[in-house]
Amino acid sequence: MSDLDQTDLKLLKLLQQSGKLTTKEIAQQVNLSPTPVYERIRRLEKEGIIKKYVALVEAEKVGKGLIVFCDITLKEHTKEIGHQFVQDIMSSEYVCECYNISGDYDFRLKVMVRDMKHYQDFVLNSLGSIKNIGSAHSTFVMGVIKHDYAVPI
């Protein structure tokens, strides 16, 4: 962990709660003037601690209401094959998260699509075109109990 003090941690918590807070609003909550708050936030961005700012979109309202976790096993494990798989997944518009995992599978994908037919199309045409996939196991999300984007600080 970088040299983060309690003020830095509080800034990060506040920004994770709302990325639209102004420097002035944050300054009031951390008992600093706006200039040092601005400088701290810029330092956190420059150091890569704050990666980016995004708007969180309601998936169902934009036609992506089906969430599927797809566990992938590769047939072979070489540097080139792994790199090509990662490149293929990075270019997929429906894969919103990809993890290289241990255990029975090599990768876990979080896929967001419109419906089951759309997922079938994704499996057949997107995953089906990726070389070296040995198996794919799909788990369909029936309901989201907790989904928090914030990193626990």
PDB file of C-alpha atoms in Angstrom:
ATOM      1  CA  MET A   1       0.000   0.000   0.000  1.00  0.00           C
ATOM      2  CA  SER A   2       1.258   3.479  -0.798  1.00  0.00           C
ATOM      3  CA  ASP A   3       1.870   6.074   1.869  1.00  0.00           C
ATOM      4  CA  LEU A   4      -1.814   6.763   2.414  1.00  0.00           C
ATOM      5  CA  ASP A   5      -2.777   8.646   5.539  1.00  0.00           C
ATOM      6  CA  GLN A   6      -6.222   8.772   7.134  1.00  0.00           C
ATOM      7  CA  THR A   7      -7.196  11.817   5.065  1.00  0.00           C
ATOM      8  CA  ASP A   8      -6.310  10.016   1.830  1.00  0.00           C
ATOM      9  CA  LEU A   9      -8.386   7.024   2.916  1.00  0.00           C
ATOM     10  CA  LYS A  10     -11.323   9.268   3.768  1.00  0.00           C
ATOM     11  CA  LEU A  11     -11.033  10.978   0.363  1.00  0.00           C
ATOM     12  CA  LEU A  12     -11.112   7.589  -1.339  1.00  0.00           C
ATOM     13  CA  LYS A  13     -14.162   6.488   0.638  1.00  0.00           C
ATOM     14  CA  LEU A  14     -16.006   9.686  -0.227  1.00  0.00           C
ATOM     15  CA  LEU A  15     -15.147   9.464  -3.927  1.00  0.00           C
ATOM     16  CA  GLN A  16     -16.266   5.824  -4.033  1.00  0.00           C
ATOM     17  CA  GLN A  17     -19.610   6.880  -2.570  1.00  0.00           C
ATOM     18  CA  SER A  18     -20.024   9.638  -5.147  1.00  0.00           C
ATOM     19  CA  GLY A  19     -17.563  10.548  -7.862  1.00  0.00           C
ATOM     20  CA  LYS A  20     -19.550  13.724  -8.523  1.00  0.00           C
ATOM     21  CA  LEU A  21     -18.638  15.407  -5.240  1.00  0.00           C
ATOM     22  CA  THR A  22     -16.920  18.724  -5.786  1.00  0.00           C
ATOM     23  CA  THR A  23     -13.546  19.474  -4.279  1.00  0.00           C
ATOM     24  CA  LYS A  24     -15.274  22.017  -2.035  1.00  0.00           C
ATOM     25  CA  GLU A  25     -17.791  19.439  -0.773  1.00  0.00           C
ATOM     26  CA  ILE A  26     -15.033  16.926  -0.070  1.00  0.00           C
ATOM     27  CA  ALA A  27     -12.917  19.583   1.661  1.00  0.00           C
ATOM     28  CA  GLN A  28     -15.749  20.338   4.080  1.00  0.00           C
ATOM     29  CA  GLN A  29     -16.054  16.652   5.000  1.00  0.00           C
ATOM     30  CA  VAL A  30     -12.340  16.117   5.621  1.00  0.00           C
ATOM     31  CA  ASN A  31     -11.714  19.472   7.318  1.00  0.00           C
ATOM     32  CA  LEU A  32      -9.235  20.804   4.768  1.00  0.00           C
ATOM     33  CA  SER A  33      -9.351  23.679   2.339  1.00  0.00           C
ATOM     34  CA  PRO A  34     -10.120  22.881  -1.322  1.00  0.00           C
ATOM     35  CA  THR A  35      -6.554  23.353  -2.596  1.00  0.00           C
ATOM     36  CA  PRO A  36      -4.914  20.565  -0.532  1.00  0.00           C
ATOM     37  CA  VAL A  37      -7.878  18.291  -1.298  1.00  0.00           C
ATOM     38  CA  TYR A  38      -7.475  18.975  -5.016  1.00  0.00           C
ATOM     39  CA  GLU A  39      -3.737  18.267  -4.797  1.00  0.00           C
ATOM     40  CA  ARG A  40      -4.301  15.020  -2.886  1.00  0.00           C
ATOM     41  CA  ILE A  41      -6.870  13.788  -5.398  1.00  0.00           C
ATOM     42  CA  ARG A  42      -4.527  14.589  -8.303  1.00  0.00           C
ATOM     43  CA  ARG A  43      -1.715  12.694  -6.535  1.00  0.00           C
ATOM     44  CA  LEU A  44      -4.002   9.687  -6.014  1.00  0.00           C
ATOM     45  CA  GLU A  45      -4.893   9.781  -9.718  1.00  0.00           C
ATOM     46  CA  LYS A  46      -1.255  10.187 -10.810  1.00  0.00           C
ATOM     47  CA  GLU A  47      -0.158   7.258  -8.618  1.00  0.00           C
ATOM     48  CA  GLY A  48      -2.870   5.075 -10.159  1.00  0.00           C
ATOM     49  CA  ILE A  49      -4.727   4.606  -6.885  1.00  0.00           C
ATOM     50  CA  ILE A  50      -7.753   6.262  -8.473  1.00  0.00           C
ATOM     51  CA  LYS A  51      -7.980   4.505 -11.845  1.00  0.00           C
ATOM     52  CA  LYS A  52     -10.925   6.324 -13.422  1.00  0.00           C
ATOM     53  CA  TYR A  53     -14.352   7.812 -12.860  1.00  0.00           C
ATOM     54  CA  VAL A  54     -17.461   6.146 -14.271  1.00  0.00           C
ATOM     55  CA  ALA A  55     -21.249   6.392 -14.241  1.00  0.00           C
ATOM     56  CA  LEU A  56     -22.918   3.274 -12.855  1.00  0.00           C
ATOM     57  CA  VAL A  57     -25.706   2.261 -15.223  1.00  0.00           C
ATOM     58  CA  GLU A  58     -28.753   0.135 -14.353  1.00  0.00           C
ATOM     59  CA  ALA A  59     -28.190  -2.929 -16.583  1.00  0.00           C
ATOM     60  CA  GLU A  60     -31.842  -3.876 -17.032  1.00  0.00           C
ATOM     61  CA  LYS A  61     -32.757  -0.375 -18.168  1.00  0.00           C
ATOM     62  CA  VAL A  62     -30.279  -0.608 -21.040  1.00  0.00           C
ATOM     63  CA  GLY A  63     -31.243  -4.114 -22.106  1.00  0.00           C
ATOM     64  CA  LYS A  64     -28.543  -6.110 -20.330  1.00  0.00           C
ATOM     65  CA  GLY A  65     -30.630  -7.791 -17.632  1.00  0.00           C
ATOM     66  CA  LEU A  66     -29.159 -11.303 -17.804  1.00  0.00           C
ATOM     67  CA  ILE A  67     -25.921 -11.805 -15.885  1.00  0.00           C
ATOM     68  CA  VAL A  68     -23.986 -15.010 -16.470  1.00  0.00           C
ATOM     69  CA  PHE A  69     -20.783 -16.259 -14.889  1.00  0.00           C
ATOM     70  CA  CYS A  70     -18.970 -18.384 -17.427  1.00  0.00           C
ATOM     71  CA  ASP A  71     -16.068 -20.538 -16.254  1.00  0.00           C
ATOM     72  CA  ILE A  72     -13.574 -21.398 -18.979  1.00  0.00           C
ATOM     73  CA  THR A  73     -10.978 -24.150 -19.191  1.00  0.00           C
ATOM     74  CA  LEU A  74      -8.323 -23.960 -21.884  1.00  0.00           C
ATOM     75  CA  LYS A  75      -7.169 -27.078 -23.758  1.00  0.00           C
ATOM     76  CA  GLU A  76      -3.519 -26.039 -23.601  1.00  0.00           C
ATOM     77  CA  HIS A  77      -1.565 -23.669 -21.394  1.00  0.00           C
ATOM     78  CA  THR A  78       1.155 -21.760 -23.157  1.00  0.00           C
ATOM     79  CA  LYS A  79       2.069 -18.119 -22.962  1.00  0.00           C
ATOM     80  CA  GLU A  80       0.928 -17.491 -26.531  1.00  0.00           C
ATOM     81  CA  ILE A  81      -2.408 -19.285 -26.136  1.00  0.00           C
ATOM     82  CA  GLY A  82      -3.139 -17.518 -22.843  1.00  0.00           C
ATOM     83  CA  HIS A  83      -2.256 -14.150 -24.342  1.00  0.00           C
ATOM     84  CA  GLN A  84      -4.485 -14.754 -27.374  1.00  0.00           C
ATOM     85  CA  PHE A  85      -7.393 -15.797 -25.137  1.00  0.00           C
ATOM     86  CA  VAL A  86      -7.016 -12.612 -23.090  1.00  0.00           C
ATOM     87  CA  GLN A  87      -6.927 -10.484 -26.261  1.00  0.00           C
ATOM     88  CA  ASP A  88     -10.084 -12.168 -27.564  1.00  0.00           C
ATOM     89  CA  ILE A  89     -11.930 -11.640 -24.280  1.00  0.00           C
ATOM     90  CA  MET A  90     -10.782  -8.013 -24.020  1.00  0.00           C
ATOM     91  CA  SER A  91     -12.401  -7.308 -27.380  1.00  0.00           C
ATOM     92  CA  SER A  92     -15.796  -8.753 -26.365  1.00  0.00           C
ATOM     93  CA  GLU A  93     -18.423  -6.116 -25.644  1.00  0.00           C
ATOM     94  CA  TYR A  94     -20.457  -8.522 -23.474  1.00  0.00           C
ATOM     95  CA  VAL A  95     -17.691  -9.633 -21.103  1.00  0.00           C
ATOM     96  CA  CYS A  96     -17.535  -6.969 -18.423  1.00  0.00           C
ATOM     97  CA  GLU A  97     -15.154  -8.797 -16.073  1.00  0.00           C
ATOM     98  CA  CYS A  98     -12.579 -11.545 -16.559  1.00  0.00           C
ATOM     99  CA  TYR A  99     -10.521 -13.217 -13.864  1.00  0.00           C
ATOM    100  CA  ASN A 100      -7.687 -15.724 -14.183  1.00  0.00           C
ATOM    101  CA  ILE A 101      -8.550 -18.173 -11.399  1.00  0.00           C
ATOM    102  CA  SER A 102      -7.219 -21.281  -9.708  1.00  0.00           C
ATOM    103  CA  GLY A 103      -9.095 -24.528  -9.234  1.00  0.00           C
ATOM    104  CA  ASP A 104     -11.121 -26.451 -11.794  1.00  0.00           C
ATOM    105  CA  TYR A 105     -11.237 -23.607 -14.318  1.00  0.00           C
ATOM    106  CA  ASP A 106      -8.733 -21.201 -15.803  1.00  0.00           C
ATOM    107  CA  PHE A 107     -10.899 -18.093 -16.229  1.00  0.00           C
ATOM    108  CA  ARG A 108     -14.164 -16.721 -14.876  1.00  0.00           C
ATOM    109  CA  LEU A 109     -16.076 -14.318 -17.086  1.00  0.00           C
ATOM    110  CA  LYS A 110     -18.921 -12.052 -16.056  1.00  0.00           C
ATOM    111  CA  VAL A 111     -21.131 -11.658 -19.086  1.00  0.00           C
ATOM    112  CA  MET A 112     -24.051  -9.240 -19.379  1.00  0.00           C
ATOM    113  CA  VAL A 113     -26.564  -9.796 -22.172  1.00  0.00           C
ATOM    114  CA  ARG A 114     -30.190  -9.087 -23.021  1.00  0.00           C
ATOM    115  CA  ASP A 115     -31.655 -12.585 -22.562  1.00  0.00           C
ATOM    116  CA  MET A 116     -30.995 -16.323 -22.904  1.00  0.00           C
ATOM    117  CA  LYS A 117     -31.141 -16.216 -26.713  1.00  0.00           C
ATOM    118  CA  HIS A 118     -28.553 -13.440 -26.732  1.00  0.00           C
ATOM    119  CA  TYR A 119     -26.331 -15.488 -24.405  1.00  0.00           C
ATOM    120  CA  GLN A 120     -26.671 -18.496 -26.692  1.00  0.00           C
ATOM    121  CA  ASP A 121     -25.524 -16.311 -29.585  1.00  0.00           C
ATOM    122  CA  PHE A 122     -22.570 -15.104 -27.479  1.00  0.00           C
ATOM    123  CA  VAL A 123     -21.541 -18.688 -26.655  1.00  0.00           C
ATOM    124  CA  LEU A 124     -21.874 -19.956 -30.215  1.00  0.00           C
ATOM    125  CA  ASN A 125     -20.441 -16.999 -32.097  1.00  0.00           C
ATOM    126  CA  SER A 126     -18.097 -15.228 -29.685  1.00  0.00           C
ATOM    127  CA  LEU A 127     -16.760 -17.972 -27.435  1.00  0.00           C
ATOM    128  CA  GLY A 128     -17.118 -20.483 -30.255  1.00  0.00           C
ATOM    129  CA  SER A 129     -14.707 -18.506 -32.386  1.00  0.00           C
ATOM    130  CA  ILE A 130     -11.979 -18.453 -29.717  1.00  0.00           C
ATOM    131  CA  LYS A 131      -9.422 -21.183 -30.278  1.00  0.00           C
ATOM    132  CA  ASN A 132      -8.272 -23.484 -27.503  1.00  0.00           C
ATOM    133  CA  ILE A 133     -11.341 -23.361 -25.235  1.00  0.00           C
ATOM    134  CA  GLY A 134     -11.693 -26.841 -23.765  1.00  0.00           C
ATOM    135  CA  SER A 135     -14.901 -26.266 -21.836  1.00  0.00           C
ATOM    136  CA  ALA A 136     -17.267 -23.549 -20.715  1.00  0.00           C
ATOM    137  CA  HIS A 137     -19.588 -23.821 -17.718  1.00  0.00           C
ATOM    138  CA  SER A 138     -22.343 -21.234 -17.321  1.00  0.00           C
ATOM    139  CA  THR A 139     -24.045 -20.131 -14.103  1.00  0.00           C
ATOM    140  CA  PHE A 140     -27.048 -17.835 -14.473  1.00  0.00           C
ATOM    141  CA  VAL A 141     -27.745 -15.134 -11.895  1.00  0.00           C
ATOM    142  CA  MET A 142     -31.307 -15.365 -10.619  1.00  0.00           C
ATOM    143  CA  GLY A 143     -31.057 -12.319  -8.374  1.00  0.00           C
ATOM    144  CA  VAL A 144     -28.422  -9.908  -7.115  1.00  0.00           C
ATOM    145  CA  ILE A 145     -28.240  -9.813  -3.326  1.00  0.00           C
ATOM    146  CA  LYS A 146     -25.252  -7.511  -2.910  1.00  0.00           C
ATOM    147  CA  HIS A 147     -23.254  -5.715  -5.570  1.00  0.00           C
ATOM    148  CA  ASP A 148     -20.895  -3.056  -4.323  1.00  0.00           C
ATOM    149  CA  TYR A 149     -18.324  -1.443  -6.582  1.00  0.00           C
ATOM    150  CA  ALA A 150     -16.349   0.129  -3.765  1.00  0.00           C
ATOM    151  CA  VAL A 151     -13.062  -1.325  -2.553  1.00  0.00           C
ATOM    152  CA  PRO A 152     -13.291  -1.872   1.223  1.00  0.00           C
ATOM    153  CA  ILE A 153     -11.109   0.765   2.886  1.00  0.00           C
TER     154      ILE A 153
END
